[in-house]
């Protein structure tokens, strides 16, 4: 039982970071039918903004994070939308897929070339002190990561349903044409979505890097897992992405411990196929009328 | 008649020029060394280390007058850590007229491209550590570091004789690096009568090691042997400390690497193991090399950088010894050869190659104390 | 278009490819072989993607299945033509089994299912060591011998690959010209109308996916013989994305798109080699720029130029052309 709780809590902490990355997928999909194959690299890069701020500009950890936030919003939000997505969207999903794959390579190679090919230690936001819960050893960091991710998601949900701008964004996501008629500034709403995605990527990056370390090719694994989490949970719902992320985090640990270490990453994949076959909209997703 | 004569003359002149061209080229052209290495894909980190070590060595060699009075041109070929590409790159290197090939490191890619080098009679100094490399009777392949089947016995001996271990759990990386080490280690354990009670693989790039550590902890093994890449080693060690695992932790080369210590901090303290070639070795030559490397590239080299550096100096030593840039003579000369730092300082430590291309050097048993490798024992050459 | 000029151009290209190896280095011949192998894989994906409009991210998995099937069978002493046929049939059947349920749910779900399938195939190839040699792969795959001639030399094997390349191109051309293939194009241009005309969309798409997968299997079989070594890393999702890149960069839905795309993707590192460590960055940048400036791929550019020439010559009769 202790073992099980240990695996569950660790899985939830890791899963909450997958969830942050997965939400990005669903946000961009909802707002602009963009499948971002560089999402993993979006989570990898901000950690290097922070490190560059600390090592090259001599900033403290806090100011470096602020700098990274600005850089993320500008590069991963604004520039990404204006330069790559806007011109490509009218041509359907495929050119976007190819362009974001290439973008992922570009980001990865730039970090390798201009920063380092080596993994970098990253300062921890929270103490690595451990406490014992029901016999399981849990670090303060794990709990903080879980709480921060969940409250970020809660805030986002509140913003989307509780504020005027948020509701306009949702209207845009559901039906851009109608939203436009109703006087919503659709373009601006889509831009907000991209900015939120960039900020979430930064958050995920800062939370995961102390545990996962910062390395140029971290996005490869992370992006795939976030993608699977988004599909399993429901590609068009934020709460689906959270459920998917947490579920994958936990299942991965349980599979490794109780099924097979060699096939641990097969279990989420099999789950993905089963879900698509019996519930294509994902666990918590809504059936989509729109044809792609 | 006139016309036919003219044609024959032209043809003759053209033929003479074509035939003469290669000779003219050898006198003017630099000696070409091919560096076929992982510069992108999964092996990019180790490949980058290797390339930088190699570049440093040949820059020094060129600054000191080159090889046999000719300068050396290093051609870099990216294998993309992909077997078909690596085969193509070795072929290209040979077409480009490479004298010697250095690299690659990933055993799977070496398995295929060493056959191409062999067919063309080009000597190849590889960074691969899987046992089969030197077991295929290829007279052109040479290692730059221990094969796993050489380093594991040293560790096994320590585990059974010094540490008195009876049961062990193995955590390994599920790729050709980890699998090669794991297979050699398990075979050694059988020889020494040590029981392997848990055999746990993990994925490259894995984020969460909670399940692995739960299993290691619950295995009841007296000792844990870890054979993972640097980042995964760091993540696993952090999780091991978090879950307060009491067993002794052992590793081979990578686990006690400075990189792992930088990444995992205190979590590495107390880890013991065998180290083949390391930037932290208490050897004057290696200490100098690390200083030069850090000054030039602003990061700490791993053992792959040292492998490439010493490999380059082996090329220099052997070429000067045979007095010509001849592939067959090179391969013949490097077999059963010992190079000492007195003869060639760039070799860093006394190194011998046997008739199969297998390498032999001193190595170290170390323990990590306060974030530093401490050498417990220097193991003599086999 | 002028059919005769096209035919002559193709004939000339075939003739050039037939005599080319004699004047090239071993490496260049190897590169040409891998171009043709990847063209075959990309042709198959183009059928699925360009003509049936479905994204498959498992072409590398089918190449892997084909490569291991061919390698293990020939190494067990089974004649290579049989092994190749077995690989193609196996991939065709797996394509049917995988595609049937996935296409039931339509949209982008075939992409997701094939993505998961590719990752699963990798795990099986790596973990089932008793069969596949695991992470160490299979070494020493024999090159086929044709009519008693060994093809261990690069040039000999080139003609084997070239033969497959020609035959499979012709087969694909035949498929697209058949009534069935024409129905496809109708389907791509207007699914609703095609459906109302009695075209069974799902069955056609499924068949296209299965045939495309069989092409992947054959390409894999050839790749194994070309490299004479296979390991799971050669058949990861990354390679599937690379094949997808070839199809899209060349121009999805154009018959010659895959050839051009594969040529570009395989040769680009060659041309960018002088940039040393920056070549992958440049490569990625070029792909992004190409996508932005011409999302329909390189042959899309050609079409656009043709169209604008036509417009200039005859500005009145082109609304229909533009719509197309």
mmCIF file of N, CA and C in Angstrom, chain A residues 29 35 37 83-84 87-88 91 94-95 97-99 101-103 105-106 109-110 112-114 224 227-228 231 235 262-263 265-266 269-270 272-273 276-278 280-281 288-292, chain C residues 49 55 57 98 101-102 104-105 107-109 112-113 115-117 119-120 123-128 237 241 244-245 248-249 252 277-278 280-285 287-288 291-293 295-296:
data_model
loop_
_atom_site.group_PDB
_atom_site.id
_atom_site.type_symbol
_atom_site.label_atom_id
_atom_site.label_comp_id
_atom_site.label_asym_id
_atom_site.label_seq_id
_atom_site.Cartn_x
_atom_site.Cartn_y
_atom_site.Cartn_z
ATOM 1 N N UNK A 29 -5.388 24.210 -30.188
ATOM 2 C CA UNK A 29 -6.315 23.483 -31.053
ATOM 3 C C UNK A 29 -7.682 24.168 -31.062
ATOM 4 N N UNK A 35 -2.124 22.158 -34.546
ATOM 5 C CA UNK A 35 -1.471 21.086 -33.789
ATOM 6 C C UNK A 35 0.003 21.448 -33.731
ATOM 7 N N UNK A 37 3.508 20.639 -33.077
ATOM 8 C CA UNK A 37 4.454 19.547 -32.861
ATOM 9 C C UNK A 37 5.729 20.025 -32.168
ATOM 10 N N UNK A 83 4.453 34.832 -37.363
ATOM 11 C CA UNK A 83 5.346 34.430 -38.446
ATOM 12 C C UNK A 83 5.000 33.065 -39.013
ATOM 13 N N UNK A 84 4.575 32.152 -38.138
ATOM 14 C CA UNK A 84 4.390 30.789 -38.641
ATOM 15 C C UNK A 84 2.921 30.418 -38.792
ATOM 16 N N UNK A 87 0.277 32.792 -41.462
ATOM 17 C CA UNK A 87 0.298 32.558 -42.911
ATOM 18 C C UNK A 87 -0.103 31.137 -43.299
ATOM 19 N N UNK A 88 0.049 30.188 -42.354
ATOM 20 C CA UNK A 88 -0.152 28.788 -42.727
ATOM 21 C C UNK A 88 -1.564 28.279 -42.494
ATOM 22 N N UNK A 91 -4.233 27.145 -45.013
ATOM 23 C CA UNK A 91 -3.931 26.005 -45.867
ATOM 24 C C UNK A 91 -4.157 24.676 -45.178
ATOM 25 N N UNK A 94 -1.953 20.311 -42.214
ATOM 26 C CA UNK A 94 -0.673 19.660 -42.538
ATOM 27 C C UNK A 94 0.531 20.598 -42.642
ATOM 28 N N UNK A 95 0.418 21.712 -43.387
ATOM 29 C CA UNK A 95 1.578 22.610 -43.422
ATOM 30 C C UNK A 95 1.977 23.091 -42.023
ATOM 31 N N UNK A 97 1.635 21.338 -39.275
ATOM 32 C CA UNK A 97 2.326 20.212 -38.643
ATOM 33 C C UNK A 97 3.790 20.187 -39.086
ATOM 34 N N UNK A 98 4.017 20.274 -40.385
ATOM 35 C CA UNK A 98 5.390 20.227 -40.899
ATOM 36 C C UNK A 98 6.205 21.411 -40.392
ATOM 37 N N UNK A 99 5.602 22.603 -40.432
ATOM 38 C CA UNK A 99 6.347 23.790 -40.009
ATOM 39 C C UNK A 99 6.687 23.707 -38.522
ATOM 40 N N UNK A 101 7.091 20.928 -36.775
ATOM 41 C CA UNK A 101 8.150 19.919 -36.612
ATOM 42 C C UNK A 101 9.502 20.578 -36.879
ATOM 43 N N UNK A 102 9.558 21.344 -37.966
ATOM 44 C CA UNK A 102 10.805 22.026 -38.318
ATOM 45 C C UNK A 102 11.178 23.046 -37.240
ATOM 46 N N UNK A 103 10.168 23.728 -36.711
ATOM 47 C CA UNK A 103 10.431 24.703 -35.654
ATOM 48 C C UNK A 103 11.045 24.015 -34.429
ATOM 49 N N UNK A 105 12.877 21.334 -34.407
ATOM 50 C CA UNK A 105 14.285 21.041 -34.729
ATOM 51 C C UNK A 105 15.117 22.311 -34.585
ATOM 52 N N UNK A 106 14.579 23.409 -35.091
ATOM 53 C CA UNK A 106 15.305 24.678 -35.048
ATOM 54 C C UNK A 106 15.600 25.093 -33.603
ATOM 55 N N UNK A 109 18.192 22.617 -32.007
ATOM 56 C CA UNK A 109 19.540 22.797 -32.536
ATOM 57 C C UNK A 109 20.135 24.131 -32.105
ATOM 58 N N UNK A 110 19.290 25.163 -31.996
ATOM 59 C CA UNK A 110 19.810 26.461 -31.566
ATOM 60 C C UNK A 110 20.340 26.376 -30.143
ATOM 61 N N UNK A 112 21.408 23.710 -28.633
ATOM 62 C CA UNK A 112 22.603 22.875 -28.653
ATOM 63 C C UNK A 112 23.798 23.680 -29.157
ATOM 64 N N UNK A 113 23.572 24.476 -30.183
ATOM 65 C CA UNK A 113 24.654 25.211 -30.818
ATOM 66 C C UNK A 113 25.089 26.423 -29.999
ATOM 67 N N UNK A 114 24.105 27.153 -29.459
ATOM 68 C CA UNK A 114 24.447 28.429 -28.824
ATOM 69 C C UNK A 114 24.543 28.347 -27.307
ATOM 70 N N UNK A 224 5.823 14.331 -26.825
ATOM 71 C CA UNK A 224 5.042 13.151 -27.181
ATOM 72 C C UNK A 224 4.082 12.795 -26.046
ATOM 73 N N UNK A 227 1.261 15.211 -25.842
ATOM 74 C CA UNK A 227 0.360 14.973 -26.963
ATOM 75 C C UNK A 227 -0.576 13.808 -26.646
ATOM 76 N N UNK A 228 0.008 12.724 -26.151
ATOM 77 C CA UNK A 228 -0.809 11.557 -25.790
ATOM 78 C C UNK A 228 -1.798 11.940 -24.698
ATOM 79 N N UNK A 231 -4.736 13.860 -26.100
ATOM 80 C CA UNK A 231 -5.694 13.047 -26.854
ATOM 81 C C UNK A 231 -6.508 12.167 -25.900
ATOM 82 N N UNK A 235 -9.182 16.245 -26.708
ATOM 83 C CA UNK A 235 -8.362 17.239 -27.373
ATOM 84 C C UNK A 235 -8.971 18.628 -27.305
ATOM 85 N N UNK A 262 10.012 -2.744 -19.300
ATOM 86 C CA UNK A 262 10.360 -2.639 -20.723
ATOM 87 C C UNK A 262 9.214 -2.059 -21.537
ATOM 88 N N UNK A 263 7.982 -2.356 -21.092
ATOM 89 C CA UNK A 263 6.823 -1.918 -21.866
ATOM 90 C C UNK A 263 6.081 -0.779 -21.162
ATOM 91 N N UNK A 265 6.161 2.385 -21.442
ATOM 92 C CA UNK A 265 5.608 3.449 -22.290
ATOM 93 C C UNK A 265 4.587 2.908 -23.284
ATOM 94 N N UNK A 266 4.416 1.589 -23.300
ATOM 95 C CA UNK A 266 3.402 1.024 -24.205
ATOM 96 C C UNK A 266 2.005 1.208 -23.633
ATOM 97 N N UNK A 269 0.164 4.246 -24.693
ATOM 98 C CA UNK A 269 -0.123 4.173 -26.126
ATOM 99 C C UNK A 269 -1.327 3.274 -26.398
ATOM 100 N N UNK A 270 -1.360 2.155 -25.677
ATOM 101 C CA UNK A 270 -2.491 1.242 -25.851
ATOM 102 C C UNK A 270 -3.769 1.926 -25.366
ATOM 103 N N UNK A 272 -4.328 5.040 -25.425
ATOM 104 C CA UNK A 272 -4.678 6.013 -26.456
ATOM 105 C C UNK A 272 -5.483 5.367 -27.576
ATOM 106 N N UNK A 273 -5.015 4.210 -28.031
ATOM 107 C CA UNK A 273 -5.718 3.550 -29.137
ATOM 108 C C UNK A 273 -7.114 3.125 -28.692
ATOM 109 N N UNK A 276 -9.433 6.129 -28.459
ATOM 110 C CA UNK A 276 -9.857 6.638 -29.770
ATOM 111 C C UNK A 276 -10.939 5.740 -30.359
ATOM 112 N N UNK A 277 -10.796 4.439 -30.125
ATOM 113 C CA UNK A 277 -11.766 3.528 -30.728
ATOM 114 C C UNK A 277 -13.115 3.578 -30.024
ATOM 115 N N UNK A 278 -13.113 3.702 -28.696
ATOM 116 C CA UNK A 278 -14.423 3.651 -28.036
ATOM 117 C C UNK A 278 -14.955 5.026 -27.654
ATOM 118 N N UNK A 280 -13.814 8.558 -29.106
ATOM 119 C CA UNK A 280 -12.855 9.363 -29.884
ATOM 120 C C UNK A 280 -12.674 10.784 -29.361
ATOM 121 N N UNK A 281 -13.650 11.313 -28.686
ATOM 122 C CA UNK A 281 -13.487 12.695 -28.229
ATOM 123 C C UNK A 281 -12.637 12.786 -26.965
ATOM 124 N N UNK A 288 -16.955 16.481 -31.425
ATOM 125 C CA UNK A 288 -16.728 17.666 -32.241
ATOM 126 C C UNK A 288 -17.511 17.547 -33.533
ATOM 127 N N UNK A 289 -18.293 18.550 -33.891
ATOM 128 C CA UNK A 289 -19.055 18.472 -35.124
ATOM 129 C C UNK A 289 -18.197 18.808 -36.316
ATOM 130 N N UNK A 290 -17.183 19.633 -36.031
ATOM 131 C CA UNK A 290 -16.373 20.186 -37.104
ATOM 132 C C UNK A 290 -15.543 19.119 -37.807
ATOM 133 N N UNK A 291 -15.499 19.167 -39.119
ATOM 134 C CA UNK A 291 -14.622 18.267 -39.855
ATOM 135 C C UNK A 291 -13.291 18.980 -40.081
ATOM 136 N N UNK A 292 -12.238 18.212 -40.010
ATOM 137 C CA UNK A 292 -10.935 18.841 -40.216
ATOM 138 C C UNK A 292 -10.473 18.640 -41.644
ATOM 139 N N UNK C 49 -2.082 9.955 -48.093
ATOM 140 C CA UNK C 49 -2.236 11.349 -47.690
ATOM 141 C C UNK C 49 -2.712 12.239 -48.827
ATOM 142 N N UNK C 55 -3.843 11.300 -42.843
ATOM 143 C CA UNK C 55 -2.464 11.398 -42.374
ATOM 144 C C UNK C 55 -2.080 10.095 -41.686
ATOM 145 N N UNK C 57 1.090 8.411 -39.621
ATOM 146 C CA UNK C 57 2.394 8.694 -39.007
ATOM 147 C C UNK C 57 3.122 7.393 -38.697
ATOM 148 N N UNK C 98 -5.353 -2.126 -38.837
ATOM 149 C CA UNK C 98 -5.150 -0.875 -38.100
ATOM 150 C C UNK C 98 -6.087 0.213 -38.619
ATOM 151 N N UNK C 101 -10.646 0.139 -37.875
ATOM 152 C CA UNK C 101 -11.298 0.854 -36.763
ATOM 153 C C UNK C 101 -10.971 2.342 -36.736
ATOM 154 N N UNK C 102 -9.741 2.697 -37.131
ATOM 155 C CA UNK C 102 -9.350 4.106 -37.037
ATOM 156 C C UNK C 102 -10.152 4.963 -37.995
ATOM 157 N N UNK C 104 -13.065 4.403 -38.991
ATOM 158 C CA UNK C 104 -14.450 4.454 -38.548
ATOM 159 C C UNK C 104 -14.716 5.798 -37.873
ATOM 160 N N UNK C 105 -13.726 6.308 -37.135
ATOM 161 C CA UNK C 105 -13.942 7.554 -36.413
ATOM 162 C C UNK C 105 -13.478 8.782 -37.205
ATOM 163 N N UNK C 107 -11.743 11.884 -39.431
ATOM 164 C CA UNK C 107 -10.943 13.069 -39.110
ATOM 165 C C UNK C 107 -9.465 12.766 -38.948
ATOM 166 N N UNK C 108 -8.874 13.407 -37.957
ATOM 167 C CA UNK C 108 -7.442 13.270 -37.748
ATOM 168 C C UNK C 108 -7.096 12.046 -36.907
ATOM 169 N N UNK C 109 -8.066 11.152 -36.672
ATOM 170 C CA UNK C 109 -7.769 10.086 -35.719
ATOM 171 C C UNK C 109 -6.857 9.010 -36.275
ATOM 172 N N UNK C 112 -3.493 9.925 -35.100
ATOM 173 C CA UNK C 112 -3.197 9.604 -33.695
ATOM 174 C C UNK C 112 -2.956 8.112 -33.504
ATOM 175 N N UNK C 113 -3.822 7.289 -34.125
ATOM 176 C CA UNK C 113 -3.670 5.843 -33.967
ATOM 177 C C UNK C 113 -2.348 5.383 -34.570
ATOM 178 N N UNK C 115 0.336 7.143 -34.983
ATOM 179 C CA UNK C 115 1.424 7.643 -34.135
ATOM 180 C C UNK C 115 1.680 6.669 -32.985
ATOM 181 N N UNK C 116 0.599 6.262 -32.315
ATOM 182 C CA UNK C 116 0.742 5.306 -31.210
ATOM 183 C C UNK C 116 1.270 3.974 -31.726
ATOM 184 N N UNK C 117 0.775 3.554 -32.892
ATOM 185 C CA UNK C 117 1.203 2.282 -33.467
ATOM 186 C C UNK C 117 2.707 2.287 -33.733
ATOM 187 N N UNK C 119 5.034 4.035 -32.250
ATOM 188 C CA UNK C 119 5.777 3.951 -30.988
ATOM 189 C C UNK C 119 5.719 2.528 -30.421
ATOM 190 N N UNK C 120 4.584 1.859 -30.583
ATOM 191 C CA UNK C 120 4.446 0.484 -30.088
ATOM 192 C C UNK C 120 5.334 -0.481 -30.877
ATOM 193 N N UNK C 123 8.785 -0.338 -29.632
ATOM 194 C CA UNK C 123 8.983 -1.044 -28.362
ATOM 195 C C UNK C 123 9.075 -2.550 -28.582
ATOM 196 N N UNK C 124 8.213 -3.089 -29.451
ATOM 197 C CA UNK C 124 8.246 -4.532 -29.705
ATOM 198 C C UNK C 124 9.573 -4.921 -30.354
ATOM 199 N N UNK C 125 10.014 -4.135 -31.341
ATOM 200 C CA UNK C 125 11.283 -4.445 -32.011
ATOM 201 C C UNK C 125 12.436 -4.411 -31.015
ATOM 202 N N UNK C 126 12.383 -3.478 -30.071
ATOM 203 C CA UNK C 126 13.475 -3.365 -29.118
ATOM 204 C C UNK C 126 13.408 -4.431 -28.028
ATOM 205 N N UNK C 127 12.200 -4.751 -27.578
ATOM 206 C CA UNK C 127 12.078 -5.619 -26.407
ATOM 207 C C UNK C 127 12.066 -7.112 -26.723
ATOM 208 N N UNK C 128 11.566 -7.487 -27.882
ATOM 209 C CA UNK C 128 11.463 -8.929 -28.190
ATOM 210 C C UNK C 128 12.776 -9.414 -28.785
ATOM 211 N N UNK C 237 9.371 7.099 -34.730
ATOM 212 C CA UNK C 237 8.422 8.124 -35.156
ATOM 213 C C UNK C 237 9.118 9.235 -35.944
ATOM 214 N N UNK C 241 8.020 10.936 -39.463
ATOM 215 C CA UNK C 241 7.851 12.365 -39.702
ATOM 216 C C UNK C 241 8.713 12.808 -40.886
ATOM 217 N N UNK C 244 6.891 11.895 -43.946
ATOM 218 C CA UNK C 244 5.795 12.863 -44.100
ATOM 219 C C UNK C 244 6.330 14.177 -44.672
ATOM 220 N N UNK C 245 7.480 14.591 -44.138
ATOM 221 C CA UNK C 245 8.131 15.819 -44.625
ATOM 222 C C UNK C 245 8.410 15.726 -46.125
ATOM 223 N N UNK C 248 5.151 16.177 -48.114
ATOM 224 C CA UNK C 248 4.583 17.526 -48.093
ATOM 225 C C UNK C 248 5.501 18.530 -48.790
ATOM 226 N N UNK C 249 6.802 18.376 -48.555
ATOM 227 C CA UNK C 249 7.734 19.306 -49.197
ATOM 228 C C UNK C 249 7.683 19.154 -50.710
ATOM 229 N N UNK C 252 2.075 17.148 -51.676
ATOM 230 C CA UNK C 252 1.160 16.029 -51.450
ATOM 231 C C UNK C 252 0.096 16.021 -52.538
ATOM 232 N N UNK C 277 28.206 22.794 -37.991
ATOM 233 C CA UNK C 277 27.212 22.505 -36.968
ATOM 234 C C UNK C 277 25.856 23.172 -37.192
ATOM 235 N N UNK C 278 25.789 24.102 -38.128
ATOM 236 C CA UNK C 278 24.550 24.852 -38.282
ATOM 237 C C UNK C 278 23.596 24.248 -39.302
ATOM 238 N N UNK C 280 21.595 21.670 -39.498
ATOM 239 C CA UNK C 280 20.223 21.293 -39.144
ATOM 240 C C UNK C 280 19.353 22.514 -38.886
ATOM 241 N N UNK C 281 19.954 23.556 -38.325
ATOM 242 C CA UNK C 281 19.199 24.791 -38.092
ATOM 243 C C UNK C 281 18.756 25.392 -39.418
ATOM 244 N N UNK C 282 19.700 25.458 -40.352
ATOM 245 C CA UNK C 282 19.375 26.009 -41.672
ATOM 246 C C UNK C 282 18.314 25.179 -42.369
ATOM 247 N N UNK C 283 18.480 23.878 -42.239
ATOM 248 C CA UNK C 283 17.556 22.933 -42.834
ATOM 249 C C UNK C 283 16.136 23.203 -42.312
ATOM 250 N N UNK C 284 16.017 23.314 -40.983
ATOM 251 C CA UNK C 284 14.708 23.571 -40.375
ATOM 252 C C UNK C 284 14.156 24.916 -40.854
ATOM 253 N N UNK C 285 15.027 25.909 -40.909
ATOM 254 C CA UNK C 285 14.587 27.229 -41.365
ATOM 255 C C UNK C 285 14.058 27.169 -42.797
ATOM 256 N N UNK C 287 12.782 24.651 -44.354
ATOM 257 C CA UNK C 287 11.478 23.979 -44.397
ATOM 258 C C UNK C 287 10.380 24.945 -43.964
ATOM 259 N N UNK C 288 10.638 25.707 -42.909
ATOM 260 C CA UNK C 288 9.630 26.654 -42.436
ATOM 261 C C UNK C 288 9.333 27.686 -43.534
ATOM 262 N N UNK C 291 7.317 26.165 -46.304
ATOM 263 C CA UNK C 291 5.919 25.960 -45.933
ATOM 264 C C UNK C 291 5.148 27.280 -45.986
ATOM 265 N N UNK C 292 5.792 28.333 -45.482
ATOM 266 C CA UNK C 292 5.099 29.621 -45.446
ATOM 267 C C UNK C 292 4.907 30.169 -46.860
ATOM 268 N N UNK C 293 5.946 30.029 -47.689
ATOM 269 C CA UNK C 293 5.830 30.628 -49.015
ATOM 270 C C UNK C 293 5.048 29.731 -49.964
ATOM 271 N N UNK C 295 2.677 26.412 -49.178
ATOM 272 C CA UNK C 295 2.199 25.303 -48.345
ATOM 273 C C UNK C 295 1.870 24.055 -49.145
ATOM 274 N N UNK C 296 1.717 24.179 -50.449
ATOM 275 C CA UNK C 296 1.385 22.996 -51.254
ATOM 276 C C UNK C 296 2.634 22.256 -51.707
#
